[in-house]
Short mmCIF file of C-alpha atoms in Angstrom, two decimals:
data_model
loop_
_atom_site.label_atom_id
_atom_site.label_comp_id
_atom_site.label_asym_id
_atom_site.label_seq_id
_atom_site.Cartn_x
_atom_site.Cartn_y
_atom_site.Cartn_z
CA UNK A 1 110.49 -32.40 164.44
CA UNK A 2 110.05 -32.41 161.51
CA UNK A 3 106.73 -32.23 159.29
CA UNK A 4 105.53 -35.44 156.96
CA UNK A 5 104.31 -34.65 153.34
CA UNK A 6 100.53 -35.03 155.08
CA UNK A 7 100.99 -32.57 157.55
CA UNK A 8 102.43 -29.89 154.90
CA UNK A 9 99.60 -30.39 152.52
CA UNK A 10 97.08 -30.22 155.44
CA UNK A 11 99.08 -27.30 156.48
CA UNK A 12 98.75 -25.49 152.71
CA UNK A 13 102.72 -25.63 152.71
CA UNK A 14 104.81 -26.92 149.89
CA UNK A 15 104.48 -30.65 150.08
CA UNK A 16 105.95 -33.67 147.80
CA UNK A 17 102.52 -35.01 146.30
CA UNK A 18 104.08 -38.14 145.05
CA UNK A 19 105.08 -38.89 148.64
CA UNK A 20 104.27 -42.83 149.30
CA UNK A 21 102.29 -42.25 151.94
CA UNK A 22 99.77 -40.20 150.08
CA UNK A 23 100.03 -42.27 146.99
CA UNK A 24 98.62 -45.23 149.09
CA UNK A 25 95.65 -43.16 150.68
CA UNK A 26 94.45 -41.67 147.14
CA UNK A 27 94.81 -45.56 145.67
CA UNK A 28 92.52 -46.69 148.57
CA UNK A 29 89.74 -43.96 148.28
CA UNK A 30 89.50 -45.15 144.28
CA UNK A 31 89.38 -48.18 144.83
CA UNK A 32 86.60 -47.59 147.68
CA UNK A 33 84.97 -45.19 145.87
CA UNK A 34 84.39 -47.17 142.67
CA UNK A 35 82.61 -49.87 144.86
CA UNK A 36 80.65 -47.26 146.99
CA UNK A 37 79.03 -45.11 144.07
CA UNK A 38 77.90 -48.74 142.57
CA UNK A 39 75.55 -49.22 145.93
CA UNK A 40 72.49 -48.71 144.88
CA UNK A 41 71.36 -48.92 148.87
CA UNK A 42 71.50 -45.42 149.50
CA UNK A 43 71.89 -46.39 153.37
CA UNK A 44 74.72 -47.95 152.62
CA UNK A 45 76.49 -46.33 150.73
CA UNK A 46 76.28 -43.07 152.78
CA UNK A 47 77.38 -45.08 155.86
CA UNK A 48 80.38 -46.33 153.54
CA UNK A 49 80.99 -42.30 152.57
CA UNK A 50 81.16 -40.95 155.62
CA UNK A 51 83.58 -43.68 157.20
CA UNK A 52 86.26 -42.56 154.55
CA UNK A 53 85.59 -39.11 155.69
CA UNK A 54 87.37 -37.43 158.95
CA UNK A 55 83.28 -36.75 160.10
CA UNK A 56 79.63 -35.92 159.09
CA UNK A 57 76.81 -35.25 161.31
CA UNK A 58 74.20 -38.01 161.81
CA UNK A 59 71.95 -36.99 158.50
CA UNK A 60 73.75 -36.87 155.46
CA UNK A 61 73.25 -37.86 151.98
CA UNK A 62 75.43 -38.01 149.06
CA UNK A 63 74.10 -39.06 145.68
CA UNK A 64 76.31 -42.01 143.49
CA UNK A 65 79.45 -40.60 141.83
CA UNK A 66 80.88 -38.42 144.97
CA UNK A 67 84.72 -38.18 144.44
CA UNK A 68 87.55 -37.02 146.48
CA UNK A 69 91.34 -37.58 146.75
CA UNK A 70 91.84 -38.56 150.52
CA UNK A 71 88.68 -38.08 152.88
CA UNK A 72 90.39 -37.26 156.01
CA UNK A 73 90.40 -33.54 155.20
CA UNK A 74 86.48 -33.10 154.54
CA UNK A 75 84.44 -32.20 157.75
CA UNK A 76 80.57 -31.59 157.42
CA UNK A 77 78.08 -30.97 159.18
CA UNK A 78 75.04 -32.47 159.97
CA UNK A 79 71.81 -32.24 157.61
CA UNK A 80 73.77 -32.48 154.54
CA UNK A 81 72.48 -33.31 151.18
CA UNK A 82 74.84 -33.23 147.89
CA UNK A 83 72.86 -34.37 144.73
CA UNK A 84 74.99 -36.44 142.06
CA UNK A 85 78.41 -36.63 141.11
CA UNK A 86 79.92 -34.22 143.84
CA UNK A 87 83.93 -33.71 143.54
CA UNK A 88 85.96 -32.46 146.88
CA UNK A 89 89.47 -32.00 146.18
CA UNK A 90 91.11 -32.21 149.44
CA UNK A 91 94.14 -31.77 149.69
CA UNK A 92 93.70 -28.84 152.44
CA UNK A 93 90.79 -28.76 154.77
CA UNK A 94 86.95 -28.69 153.14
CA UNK A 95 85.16 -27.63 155.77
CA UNK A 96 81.11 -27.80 155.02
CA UNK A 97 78.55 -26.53 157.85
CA UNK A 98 75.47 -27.40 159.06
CA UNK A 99 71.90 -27.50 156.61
CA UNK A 100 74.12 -27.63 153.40
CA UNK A 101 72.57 -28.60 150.26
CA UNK A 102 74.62 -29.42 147.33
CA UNK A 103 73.60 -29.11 143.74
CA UNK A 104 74.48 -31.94 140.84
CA UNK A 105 78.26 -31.29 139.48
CA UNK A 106 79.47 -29.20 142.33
CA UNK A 107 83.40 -29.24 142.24
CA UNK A 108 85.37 -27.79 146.01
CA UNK A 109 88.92 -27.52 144.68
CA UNK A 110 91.76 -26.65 147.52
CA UNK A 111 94.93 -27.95 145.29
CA UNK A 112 96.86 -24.35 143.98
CA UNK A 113 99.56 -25.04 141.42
CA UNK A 114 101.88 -22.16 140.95
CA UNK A 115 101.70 -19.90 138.39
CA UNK A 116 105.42 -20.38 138.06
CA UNK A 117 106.10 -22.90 134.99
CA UNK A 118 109.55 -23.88 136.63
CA UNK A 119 107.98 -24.58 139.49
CA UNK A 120 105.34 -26.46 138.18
CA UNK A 121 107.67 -28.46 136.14
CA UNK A 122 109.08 -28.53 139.52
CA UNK A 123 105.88 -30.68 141.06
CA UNK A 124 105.62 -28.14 143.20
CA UNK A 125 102.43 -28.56 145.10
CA UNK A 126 100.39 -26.72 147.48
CA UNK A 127 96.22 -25.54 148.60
CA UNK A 128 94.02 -23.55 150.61
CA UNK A 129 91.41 -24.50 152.57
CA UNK A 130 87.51 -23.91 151.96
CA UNK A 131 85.31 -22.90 154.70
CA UNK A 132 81.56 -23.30 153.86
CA UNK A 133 79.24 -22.15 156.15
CA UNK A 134 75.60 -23.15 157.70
CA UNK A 135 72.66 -23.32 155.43
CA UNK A 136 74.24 -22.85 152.32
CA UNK A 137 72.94 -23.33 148.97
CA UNK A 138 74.49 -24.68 145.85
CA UNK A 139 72.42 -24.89 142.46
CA UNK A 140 74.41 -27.58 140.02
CA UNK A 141 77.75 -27.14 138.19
CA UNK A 142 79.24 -24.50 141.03
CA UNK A 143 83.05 -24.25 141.28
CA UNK A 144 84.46 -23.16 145.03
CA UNK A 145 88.14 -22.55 144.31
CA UNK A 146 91.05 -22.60 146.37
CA UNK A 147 90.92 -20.33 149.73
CA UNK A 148 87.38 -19.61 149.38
CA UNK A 149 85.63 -19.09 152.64
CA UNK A 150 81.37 -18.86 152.53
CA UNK A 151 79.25 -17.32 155.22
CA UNK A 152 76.24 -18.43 156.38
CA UNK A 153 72.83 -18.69 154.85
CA UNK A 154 74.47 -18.07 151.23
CA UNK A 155 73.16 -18.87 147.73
CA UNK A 156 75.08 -19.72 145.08
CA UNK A 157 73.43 -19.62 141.67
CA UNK A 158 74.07 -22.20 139.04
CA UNK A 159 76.75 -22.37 137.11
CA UNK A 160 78.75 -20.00 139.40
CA UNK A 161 82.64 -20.13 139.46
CA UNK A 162 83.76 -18.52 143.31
CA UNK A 163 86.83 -17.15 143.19
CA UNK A 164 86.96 -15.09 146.54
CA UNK A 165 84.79 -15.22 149.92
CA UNK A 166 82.02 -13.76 150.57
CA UNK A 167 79.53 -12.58 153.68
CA UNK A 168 76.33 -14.12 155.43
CA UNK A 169 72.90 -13.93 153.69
CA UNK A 170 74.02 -12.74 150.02
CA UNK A 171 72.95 -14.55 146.80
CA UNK A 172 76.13 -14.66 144.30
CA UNK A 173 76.07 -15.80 140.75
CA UNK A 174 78.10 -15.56 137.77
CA UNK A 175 81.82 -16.06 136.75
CA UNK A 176 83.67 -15.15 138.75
CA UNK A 177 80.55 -15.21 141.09
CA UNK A 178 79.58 -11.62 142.90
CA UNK A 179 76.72 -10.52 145.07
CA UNK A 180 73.37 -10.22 143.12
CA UNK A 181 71.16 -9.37 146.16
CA UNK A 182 71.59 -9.43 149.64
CA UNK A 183 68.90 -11.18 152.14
CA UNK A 184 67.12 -10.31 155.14
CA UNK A 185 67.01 -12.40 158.59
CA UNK A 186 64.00 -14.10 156.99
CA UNK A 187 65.94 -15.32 153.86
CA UNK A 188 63.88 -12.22 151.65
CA UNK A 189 65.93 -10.45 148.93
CA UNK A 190 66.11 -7.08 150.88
CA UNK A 191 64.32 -4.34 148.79
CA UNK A 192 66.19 -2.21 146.55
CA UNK A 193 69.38 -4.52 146.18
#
């Protein structure tokens, strides 16, 4: 049987990204989306957010100007907070865990364009999925690239750019972003790191 231009991108394979099927879904999460991050009733417009997404827990929060391309590939967890203008890319899975909190600015980008410039020219299209695990901390204007996959309990300093996955309890920072301490089971910078 063979696959439709959703199920390839999902998949991270190859996939036609002006198929009309996914040209009709990314029209209809603008158009949503520019009504939703007008709602100043913060009830409603998280209950409006998380019925374009494919599911949330019971407690989360998203600040006005959250963005995304088609919903139905971003799963989080439950006690999420993401403070304004969040931007989830989703083209493969986004995958956010439990006790997140989300800094202003934060950009999750799964699309990968090839380095190739034929095949770019090509519309050549592909991603990787990011993982993000439980009690994770973002400060504001982070950048999770393609493939990246976060343990849990991780900190991720300001202004950080991740490029590659990293382990439980570690504080990274910087660009590209690399461990700056690791932490204990209590969440303490373990001495000497």
């Amino acid at each position: 049987m063979m696959k439709t231009q959703r199920e390839k991108m999902t998949a991270g394979e190859p996939y036609e990204q002006f198929d009309p099927e996914l040209i009709t879904r990314r029209k209809l999460i603008r158009e949503k989306l520019l009504t939703v991050n007008q709602l100043d009733n913060n009830e409603q417009r998280n209950q409006k957010i998380k019925d374009l997404l494919a599911d949330t827990g019971d407690d989360f929060f998203a600040e006005a100007g959250i963005e995304f391309d088609y919903g139905f590939n971003i799963h989080i967890g439950n006690h999420f907070y993401a403070n304004y203008h969040l931007t989830l890319l989703d083209t493969c899975p986004i995958t956010i865990g439990d006790h997140c909190y989300i800094g202003p600015d934060v950009g999750f980008y799964t699309p990968v364009h090839p380095l190739s410039a034929k095949l770019r020219d090509a519309d050549v299209e592909l991603g990787k999925p990011i993982t993000v695990g439980n009690s994770v901390w973002m400060g504001g204007h982070v950048t999770i690239l393609p493939g990246v996959t976060l343990g849990n309990r991780v900190v991720v300093g300001a202004g950080s750019v991740v490029t590659k996955s990293f382990e439980d309890d570690v504080v990274i920072a910087g660009n590209p972003a690399r461990i700056i301490h690791h932490l204990d089971e209590n969440g303490d910078v373990i001495p000497g790191d």
